[in-house]
Amino acid sequence: MAVKADAKVVVVGCGISGVAAAHRLVSAGFHHVRILEASARSGGRVKTGRLGDNIVEIGANWIHGPSEENPVFRLARKYRLLDPEALSPENQAMDVGGHPPYVPNIFCSSGRKLNAEDLHCTQELFAELLDESSNFASQGGEPWSCVGDFIRSQIQQRAAEKWKDINATTRSLRLCMISNMLKLECSINGAHSMDEVGLGAYGLYKTLPGLDCTFPGGYEGVVKNLMAELPSGLVAYNQPVRCVRWNNTETRENPVMVECDEESIAADHVIVTVPLGYLKKHHSALFHPPLPLHKLHSVQRLGFGTNNKIFVEFDSPWWDADCEVIYLVWEDEDDMVDQVPDIPRSWIKKLCAFTVLKPTERYGHVMCGWIAGHESEFMETLSEQEVTLTVTQLIRRFTGNPTITPKRVLRSQWFHDPWTCGSYSYPGIGCSAQDLENLMEPLPTKGSQSQPLQVLFAGEATHPHYYSTVHGALLSGWREADRLVSHYSSVSPSERLKSNL
Ligand SMILES: Cc1cc2nc3c(=O)[nH]c(=O)nc-3n(C[C@H](O)[C@H](O)[C@H](O)COP(=O)(O)OP(=O)(O)OC[C@H]3O[C@@H](n4cnc5c(N)ncnc54)[C@H](O)[C@@H]3O)c2cc1C
Ligand SMILES: *[C@@H]1O[C@H](CO)[C@@H](O)[C@H](O)[C@H]1NC(C)=O
Ligand SMILES: *[C@@H]1O[C@H](CO)[C@@H](O)[C@H](O)[C@H]1NC(C)=O
């Protein structure tokens, strides 16, 4: 085995996990580190764009749980990328369990605006059930296979008791609100439906304290600052890796060949950070020999869905000055279903909420619509004009105001991004902690006689608790770099001598 400084390490993918891995390896004294990135840019799903003069996030939006334990928060603070409020001890101490208490405006499909109080008990019950959904992982023996079935069954049971003095109209409206909340959970989880999110593993996801904050200058600032500390020329752009040929026993020195379109690169170690969506689609071409079956099964069992944003800008607001989120409740949806039956005709019904970009002095009147699932994937195929028209009709209907007209519209298209194939990962039906273990397990697997740590796996989907987040991705990159660092420091000098002879 080569000594650390000589070891050749190739990182596949220049998202936050790849950058974090390379950064840590270079800092630890590895001299031959390269990143191969398929696209023309770094950052991956951290992607800052523009809407007119405004900075908007096409990908990651918030630091989820900005507090001391969150490494993205610590980096953002170090690089001075945050507003003072986000740094305050009060903000860091706020524990919202992943659901910040945004001030809502609620509009119905008949054009009625509801009072926030009308939402309150439904929201409370829903939050209670999400909480209970999280408890199954530790207990085992979950009563339903998916979160959707669990929530529906519990609402039916508990509403009979809790809402027994409520008249049929109000009861029906509350069930419509549940449909809305299920759709919002689809966006949060990056799933087509909560019927595809496994109940047993739902609680694996952990939150951190701190009220979610954004980057006034754009999320990409974190990536740019990390990259600035790397040697220049370390990243090769427009270099999609087509195949990782590992377990090569012909030459003793470089067990892995990384094949790109025009070039093949020999390496001792490859850290693969491609998104799970890409892995699901391309694993058979990407690995030779193929992934071991237990790993492949986990790639298939873990979920990777689509969540997109539709930014809409207005000359003047049609929501209250203090409003932070707008919910759209369809009054014909008391079936508690989060999937739209006729997608080409009715995909817009999946767009369940808009968050309002704050502060207004910075952004003007911009809101961000959230749409998940196959409906979102269909939306990606439409022209920007078609999306604009449909969103305009939606807003006019829910406000009852036929004159409201957006100034600008911009949407993300993560499903059709060839290097992402969706948005982020979630535990699918039947998943357990073992699937995440399998996903991060290096190749060759334990007990093999061939050279250890040839292929390592990082990226959002490989974090046991913080999957689907930027901090999870970052930590996974550091984890795999540390695996190599400790591997080289645990090799005794005599062994090193032997292997060099
Ligand atoms: C709409 C949306 C909103 C989100 N909001 C938040 C949020 O508010 N907060 C939060 O914490 N997280 C959020 N996330 C999730 C977060 O963005 C991701 O978890 C994180 O950025 C993933 O980083 P990564 O390094 O694992 O993957 P990526 O950033 O996807 O990086 C992987 C890289 O690999 C490259 N690649 C793919 N295939 C190849 C190949 N064959 N060869 C070479 N390179 C390849 C890709 O081009 C990409 O650059 C959001 C994501 C989306 C899509
Ligand atoms: C049902 O109850 C709500 C308030 O609880 C009330 O406003 C409404 O008029 C009632 N509707 C009917 C049909 O009784
Ligand atoms: C890797 O190579 C070794 C030695 O040639 C062989 O025994 C083993 O089966 C190979 N592993 C895979 C997954 O091909």
XYZ file of C-alpha atoms and ligand atoms in Angstrom:
582
model
C 0.000 0.000 0.000
C 1.149 3.512 -0.816
C 1.804 6.011 1.950
C -0.826 8.641 2.560
C 0.749 11.459 0.582
C 1.054 9.229 -2.470
C -2.372 7.608 -2.344
C -4.460 8.535 -5.366
C -7.993 9.481 -4.405
C -10.730 10.317 -6.904
C -13.919 11.927 -5.662
C -16.914 11.494 -7.983
C -19.204 14.522 -7.748
C -18.579 18.103 -6.662
C -21.592 18.668 -4.436
C -21.115 19.609 -0.783
C -20.226 16.018 0.202
C -17.529 15.717 -2.480
C -16.067 19.112 -1.656
C -16.089 18.283 2.068
C -14.319 14.956 1.473
C -11.634 16.515 -0.739
C -11.148 19.403 1.687
C -10.536 17.095 4.610
C -8.189 14.806 2.660
C -6.091 17.704 1.411
C -5.940 19.170 4.923
C -4.796 15.781 6.234
C -1.869 15.701 3.811
C -3.150 13.693 0.842
C -1.354 15.066 -2.225
C -3.221 13.316 -5.007
C -6.867 14.181 -4.687
C -9.078 14.944 -7.685
C -12.761 15.661 -8.049
C -14.548 14.622 -11.231
C -17.790 16.513 -11.772
C -20.268 15.669 -14.526
C -21.771 19.136 -14.827
C -20.134 22.502 -15.506
C -20.470 23.720 -11.908
C -19.787 22.829 -8.305
C -22.431 22.731 -5.583
C -24.792 20.070 -6.944
C -28.103 20.445 -5.144
C -26.797 23.568 -3.428
C -27.639 25.904 -6.275
C -28.263 29.628 -6.067
C -30.065 31.354 -8.934
C -31.679 34.668 -9.804
C -35.210 35.922 -10.245
C -34.898 39.456 -11.556
C -32.629 41.170 -9.034
C -33.349 38.607 -6.335
C -31.165 35.798 -5.152
C -33.243 32.627 -4.979
C -32.311 29.068 -4.063
C -33.075 26.517 -6.784
C -31.947 23.740 -4.445
C -31.282 23.748 -0.699
C -32.995 26.641 1.050
C -32.423 26.539 4.786
C -29.901 25.422 7.313
C -32.128 22.950 9.127
C -31.374 23.331 12.828
C -28.776 26.124 12.824
C -26.999 25.510 16.114
C -23.597 24.500 17.429
C -23.896 20.841 16.474
C -24.691 21.652 12.846
C -21.477 21.781 10.777
C -23.079 23.858 8.012
C -24.022 26.440 10.622
C -20.472 26.462 12.001
C -18.975 26.926 8.526
C -21.508 29.605 7.571
C -20.679 31.468 10.775
C -16.953 31.150 10.179
C -17.299 32.489 6.635
C -19.654 35.259 7.854
C -22.506 34.249 5.598
C -25.420 34.659 8.032
C -27.630 37.466 9.295
C -27.146 38.486 12.960
C -30.551 37.029 13.980
C -29.476 33.590 12.808
C -26.380 33.792 15.003
C -28.228 34.834 18.150
C -28.317 32.381 21.068
C -32.141 32.634 21.107
C -32.365 31.500 17.489
C -29.982 28.607 18.122
C -31.886 27.495 21.198
C -35.306 27.390 19.530
C -36.313 23.760 19.173
C -39.060 23.347 16.577
C -38.629 19.664 15.762
C -38.348 20.236 12.025
C -41.619 22.199 11.706
C -41.061 25.936 12.225
C -44.198 27.752 13.452
C -44.712 29.969 10.392
C -47.585 32.487 10.402
C -50.143 31.070 7.930
C -52.731 32.459 5.525
C -55.220 29.811 4.429
C -57.145 29.998 1.184
C -59.787 27.539 -0.063
C -60.671 26.418 -3.577
C -63.972 28.317 -3.375
C -62.034 31.560 -2.944
C -62.679 31.816 0.781
C -59.950 32.820 3.216
C -60.004 30.961 6.515
C -58.884 32.152 9.937
C -55.627 30.766 11.265
C -57.601 29.394 14.243
C -59.612 27.186 11.872
C -56.399 25.352 11.120
C -55.198 25.046 14.645
C -56.719 21.828 16.011
C -56.215 19.979 12.730
C -52.596 21.036 12.632
C -52.126 19.980 16.232
C -53.579 16.536 15.606
C -51.468 16.121 12.487
C -48.293 17.145 14.333
C -49.129 14.661 17.085
C -49.439 11.857 14.536
C -46.163 12.747 12.822
C -44.557 12.642 16.229
C -45.994 9.212 16.894
C -44.851 8.065 13.444
C -41.305 8.856 14.557
C -41.564 6.607 17.580
C -41.909 3.321 15.742
C -38.301 3.017 14.640
C -37.135 2.479 18.170
C -40.028 0.209 19.155
C -40.445 -1.989 16.085
C -43.658 -3.813 15.243
C -45.264 -0.856 13.487
C -49.018 -1.286 12.856
C -48.904 -0.033 9.239
C -46.237 -0.226 6.574
C -46.374 3.442 5.574
C -46.836 6.824 7.243
C -49.864 7.644 5.039
C -51.901 4.631 6.192
C -50.978 5.231 9.817
C -52.068 8.875 9.728
C -55.344 8.147 7.899
C -56.316 5.344 10.253
C -55.528 7.417 13.334
C -57.415 10.480 12.102
C -60.458 8.331 11.419
C -60.308 6.878 14.939
C -59.490 10.026 16.818
C -61.696 12.421 14.864
C -64.705 10.304 15.795
C -63.894 11.073 19.417
C -62.291 14.533 19.289
C -64.535 16.051 16.654
C -67.835 14.483 17.693
C -69.487 17.856 18.388
C -68.339 19.385 15.116
C -70.836 19.634 12.235
C -70.324 17.767 8.966
C -69.207 20.815 6.966
C -66.424 21.729 9.339
C -65.397 18.118 9.749
C -65.105 17.729 5.980
C -63.017 20.910 5.744
C -60.658 19.556 8.397
C -60.179 16.375 6.409
C -59.386 18.516 3.358
C -56.751 20.259 5.467
C -55.277 16.856 6.275
C -54.915 16.186 2.528
C -53.086 19.502 2.281
C -50.783 18.590 5.171
C -50.026 15.187 3.650
C -49.027 16.914 0.404
C -46.767 19.273 2.301
C -45.131 16.263 4.001
C -44.523 14.840 0.514
C -42.522 17.981 -0.257
C -40.650 17.846 3.036
C -39.815 14.167 2.603
C -39.196 14.373 -1.130
C -41.705 11.571 -1.731
C -44.485 11.117 -4.268
C -46.913 10.121 -1.511
C -46.736 9.515 2.219
C -47.941 6.024 1.268
C -44.409 5.440 -0.017
C -42.658 6.561 3.159
C -41.930 3.641 5.492
C -43.394 3.940 8.979
C -40.758 1.806 10.704
C -37.837 3.960 9.586
C -39.532 7.366 9.628
C -38.044 8.136 13.028
C -34.458 7.586 11.892
C -34.402 11.224 10.798
C -33.111 13.476 13.556
C -33.564 17.214 13.914
C -31.234 19.715 15.530
C -32.195 22.738 17.623
C -32.289 26.158 15.974
C -34.889 27.995 13.920
C -34.117 27.347 10.228
C -32.260 30.218 8.572
C -31.271 31.160 5.029
C -28.194 32.667 3.388
C -28.696 36.324 2.422
C -25.980 36.015 -0.232
C -26.943 32.511 -1.363
C -26.306 28.973 -0.105
C -23.514 28.511 -2.656
C -21.364 30.767 -0.476
C -20.554 27.778 1.737
C -19.363 25.717 -1.220
C -17.402 28.617 -2.721
C -15.585 29.300 0.560
C -14.616 25.659 0.990
C -13.470 25.444 -2.634
C -11.316 28.544 -2.218
C -9.257 26.593 0.335
C -8.535 23.780 -2.122
C -5.614 23.773 -4.572
C -6.764 25.198 -7.899
C -7.347 22.727 -10.683
C -8.404 19.992 -8.289
C -11.851 19.784 -9.903
C -12.371 18.605 -13.473
C -15.758 19.806 -14.774
C -17.845 18.282 -17.554
C -16.309 14.908 -16.672
C -19.108 12.424 -16.074
C -17.787 9.185 -14.650
C -19.235 6.320 -16.668
C -17.715 3.340 -14.875
C -15.799 2.597 -11.718
C -13.767 -0.571 -12.379
C -12.721 -1.859 -8.995
C -11.099 -5.024 -7.618
C -8.528 -4.857 -10.371
C -5.962 -7.472 -9.411
C -3.655 -7.105 -12.401
C -1.673 -4.150 -11.127
C -1.021 -4.203 -7.431
C -0.703 -0.474 -7.039
C -3.955 0.944 -8.394
C -6.907 -1.320 -7.775
C -9.478 1.059 -9.302
C -9.896 2.564 -12.761
C -12.311 5.462 -13.081
C -13.591 5.744 -16.631
C -14.792 9.018 -18.085
C -15.741 9.621 -21.723
C -12.236 10.389 -22.950
C -9.988 9.523 -20.083
C -9.416 6.762 -17.545
C -7.880 7.552 -14.203
C -6.133 5.022 -11.982
C -6.809 5.371 -8.282
C -6.278 3.693 -4.942
C -9.577 4.974 -3.591
C -12.716 6.410 -5.131
C -15.298 8.283 -3.082
C -18.637 8.098 -4.902
C -21.008 10.944 -3.993
C -23.535 10.728 -6.840
C -27.166 11.222 -5.738
C -29.198 8.143 -4.826
C -31.525 8.910 -7.760
C -28.577 8.657 -10.135
C -27.391 5.475 -8.434
C -30.825 3.837 -8.750
C -30.857 4.535 -12.475
C -27.226 3.901 -13.418
C -25.733 1.484 -10.870
C -25.354 -1.374 -13.334
C -23.271 0.690 -15.764
C -21.445 2.556 -12.994
C -19.848 -0.376 -11.168
C -17.801 -3.231 -12.478
C -17.903 -5.728 -10.804
C -21.489 -4.851 -9.865
C -22.580 -3.743 -6.389
C -23.003 -6.636 -3.964
C -26.659 -7.674 -3.698
C -27.306 -6.456 -0.161
C -26.073 -2.999 -1.129
C -28.100 -2.999 -4.332
C -31.248 -3.970 -2.451
C -30.773 -1.050 -0.091
C -30.275 1.298 -3.058
C -33.609 0.052 -4.346
C -35.468 0.080 -1.009
C -34.461 3.581 0.017
C -36.684 6.201 -1.554
C -35.662 9.114 -3.763
C -38.455 11.337 -5.003
C -38.997 14.780 -6.450
C -39.678 18.066 -4.742
C -39.626 21.243 -6.827
C -40.021 24.933 -6.240
C -42.003 27.437 -8.289
C -40.968 31.006 -7.472
C -43.586 33.628 -8.226
C -43.012 37.361 -8.015
C -45.739 40.022 -7.718
C -45.814 43.805 -7.852
C -47.844 43.842 -4.673
C -48.730 41.194 -2.091
C -52.156 39.529 -1.822
C -51.308 38.013 1.544
C -51.142 39.577 5.037
C -48.039 41.561 5.965
C -47.018 39.070 8.688
C -47.808 35.976 6.572
C -44.960 33.487 6.188
C -46.756 30.579 4.544
C -49.859 30.301 2.360
C -51.820 27.031 2.389
C -54.155 26.101 -0.450
C -56.960 23.808 0.689
C -59.068 22.018 -1.938
C -62.571 21.603 -0.580
C -63.204 18.418 -2.587
C -60.347 16.511 -0.927
C -61.818 15.130 2.294
C -60.486 11.674 1.364
C -57.098 12.421 2.980
C -55.243 11.532 -0.209
C -52.009 13.175 -1.316
C -51.970 11.945 -4.926
C -53.731 13.632 -7.826
C -55.749 11.172 -9.957
C -55.426 12.837 -13.387
C -51.918 14.300 -13.477
C -51.921 15.965 -16.934
C -55.181 17.793 -16.115
C -54.839 18.383 -12.391
C -51.119 18.307 -11.478
C -51.429 21.777 -9.949
C -53.551 20.344 -7.112
C -50.339 18.909 -5.667
C -48.932 22.422 -5.136
C -49.996 22.698 -1.515
C -48.243 25.743 -0.130
C -46.222 28.855 -0.827
C -43.593 30.154 1.552
C -43.100 33.911 1.475
C -39.518 35.094 1.031
C -38.551 37.332 3.946
C -37.580 40.035 4.695
C -39.704 41.946 2.179
C -37.132 44.795 2.050
C -34.675 42.295 0.596
C -36.889 40.279 -1.746
C -39.925 42.370 -2.574
C -43.034 40.251 -3.039
C -41.747 36.815 -3.918
C -43.145 33.502 -2.829
C -41.980 29.979 -3.349
C -44.495 27.263 -4.223
C -43.781 23.665 -3.217
C -44.769 20.697 -5.351
C -43.668 17.093 -4.929
C -44.141 13.750 -6.592
C -45.037 12.598 -10.089
C -47.177 15.719 -10.419
C -43.985 17.720 -9.953
C -42.140 15.571 -12.493
C -44.935 16.252 -14.991
C -44.751 19.984 -14.271
C -41.080 19.859 -15.311
C -42.073 18.808 -18.835
C -44.308 21.854 -19.375
C -43.110 25.152 -20.806
C -42.501 28.035 -18.434
C -45.536 29.824 -19.999
C -47.802 26.866 -19.277
C -46.603 26.715 -15.678
C -47.117 30.465 -15.307
C -50.637 30.265 -16.734
C -51.667 27.388 -14.479
C -50.201 29.018 -11.362
C -51.974 32.286 -12.217
C -55.311 30.471 -12.562
C -54.687 28.713 -9.250
C -54.030 31.931 -7.372
C -57.001 33.697 -8.970
C -59.287 30.851 -7.993
C -58.117 30.645 -4.366
C -58.197 34.392 -3.795
C -61.327 35.015 -5.827
C -59.416 37.883 -7.421
C -59.300 37.594 -11.227
C -56.800 40.421 -11.689
C -53.807 38.995 -9.830
C -50.958 38.519 -12.309
C -47.430 37.330 -11.505
C -44.545 39.474 -12.676
C -42.023 36.643 -12.981
C -42.013 32.876 -12.525
C -39.081 30.486 -12.132
C -39.235 26.777 -11.334
C -36.727 24.055 -10.578
C -36.519 20.828 -12.587
C -34.650 18.371 -10.393
C -36.139 15.186 -11.796
C -34.909 15.931 -15.310
C -31.455 16.982 -14.112
C -29.489 14.046 -15.571
C -26.994 14.054 -12.664
C -29.571 14.152 -9.884
C -32.739 12.373 -11.119
C -34.917 13.763 -8.319
C -34.517 15.768 -5.141
C -33.477 13.868 -2.037
C -33.804 10.579 -0.213
C -36.282 9.219 2.310
C -36.754 5.819 3.950
C -39.114 3.801 1.765
C -41.451 1.019 2.869
C -39.600 -1.763 4.682
C -36.476 0.313 5.235
C -34.428 0.181 8.410
C -31.179 1.620 9.756
C -29.449 -1.347 8.093
C -30.216 0.077 4.625
C -28.341 3.278 5.405
C -25.488 1.177 6.840
C -25.399 -0.847 3.640
C -25.388 2.281 1.499
C -22.341 3.771 3.204
C -20.409 0.486 3.435
C -17.151 0.654 1.430
C -16.098 -1.917 -1.174
C -14.768 -4.519 -1.041
C -16.940 -5.596 1.869
C -15.385 -6.898 5.084
C -13.554 -10.209 4.889
C -12.357 -9.770 1.303
C -8.757 -10.565 0.523
C -8.364 -7.727 -1.980
C -7.164 -4.194 -1.192
C -9.404 -2.461 1.338
C -11.358 0.780 0.837
C -11.330 0.818 -2.959
C -14.768 2.404 -3.312
C -16.262 4.571 -0.577
C -19.725 6.124 -0.498
C -20.717 9.578 0.679
C -23.614 11.914 -0.050
C -26.834 12.944 1.594
C -28.453 9.487 1.261
C -25.665 7.785 3.233
C -26.133 9.656 6.497
C -27.859 7.514 9.151
C -29.857 10.432 10.645
C -29.418 13.575 8.575
C -30.199 12.164 5.109
C -31.863 14.658 2.750
C -29.972 17.620 4.184
C -26.878 19.669 3.426
C -25.402 18.996 6.866
C -25.953 15.267 6.381
C -24.151 15.423 3.032
C -21.289 17.449 4.508
C -20.835 15.076 7.451
C -20.866 12.063 5.119
C -18.029 13.580 3.079
C -15.944 14.177 6.195
C -16.760 10.665 7.427
C -15.379 8.986 4.308
C -12.300 11.211 4.261
C -11.711 10.299 7.910
C -12.055 6.635 7.035
C -9.102 7.003 4.674
C -7.144 9.187 7.069
C -7.430 6.662 9.884
C -6.753 3.783 7.503
C -3.386 5.266 6.607
C -2.511 6.258 10.138
C -3.325 2.762 11.433
C -0.935 1.055 9.045
C 2.281 0.409 10.981
C 5.580 1.607 9.469
C 6.847 -1.962 9.125
C 3.750 -2.963 7.168
C 4.232 0.071 5.012
C 7.820 -0.954 4.384
C 6.753 -4.475 3.498
C 4.148 -3.299 1.024
C 6.632 -0.956 -0.599
C 9.131 -3.729 -1.211
C -35.465 21.510 -4.040
C -34.529 21.116 -2.931
C -34.596 21.749 -1.708
C -33.748 21.395 -0.674
N -33.801 22.088 0.492
C -32.919 21.818 1.472
C -32.857 22.628 2.622
O -33.605 23.604 2.753
N -31.957 22.320 3.588
C -31.126 21.253 3.479
O -30.334 21.004 4.390
N -31.140 20.470 2.365
C -32.007 20.739 1.364
N -31.996 20.001 0.229
C -31.114 18.834 0.151
C -29.656 19.198 -0.126
O -29.599 20.089 -1.206
C -28.881 17.940 -0.452
O -29.078 16.970 0.568
C -27.365 18.158 -0.575
O -27.062 19.335 -1.268
C -26.774 16.951 -1.279
O -25.364 17.050 -1.407
P -24.562 15.824 -2.018
O -23.145 16.214 -2.064
O -24.930 14.585 -1.309
O -25.176 15.631 -3.492
P -25.180 16.645 -4.743
O -25.191 18.039 -4.285
O -26.276 16.202 -5.625
O -23.778 16.379 -5.441
C -23.557 15.276 -6.280
C -22.745 15.732 -7.461
O -22.443 14.576 -8.259
C -22.483 14.968 -9.620
N -22.614 13.741 -10.425
C -23.689 12.957 -10.617
N -23.392 11.926 -11.414
C -22.081 12.037 -11.730
C -21.179 11.258 -12.519
N -21.566 10.144 -13.148
N -19.888 11.660 -12.633
C -19.462 12.792 -12.007
N -20.278 13.569 -11.260
C -21.576 13.188 -11.108
C -23.652 15.909 -9.688
O -23.601 16.733 -10.835
C -23.488 16.687 -8.374
O -22.724 17.861 -8.562
C -32.809 20.358 -0.851
C -32.722 19.732 -2.089
C -33.561 20.093 -3.123
C -33.430 19.410 -4.441
C -70.894 24.412 11.279
O -70.117 24.986 12.323
C -69.473 26.201 11.994
C -68.598 26.659 13.146
O -68.285 25.643 14.013
C -70.486 27.255 11.601
O -69.820 28.433 11.236
C -71.330 26.756 10.480
O -72.329 27.689 10.166
C -71.933 25.420 10.782
N -72.561 24.901 9.578
C -73.732 24.267 9.592
C -74.237 23.803 8.273
O -74.348 24.080 10.607
C -12.212 -9.455 -6.095
O -11.016 -10.122 -6.395
C -10.734 -11.238 -5.556
C -9.353 -11.745 -5.894
O -9.194 -11.929 -7.269
C -11.810 -12.280 -5.759
O -11.587 -13.364 -4.907
C -13.177 -11.655 -5.432
O -14.224 -12.554 -5.714
C -13.385 -10.400 -6.256
N -14.587 -9.713 -5.774
C -15.575 -9.330 -6.605
C -16.746 -8.673 -5.977
O -15.529 -9.492 -7.798
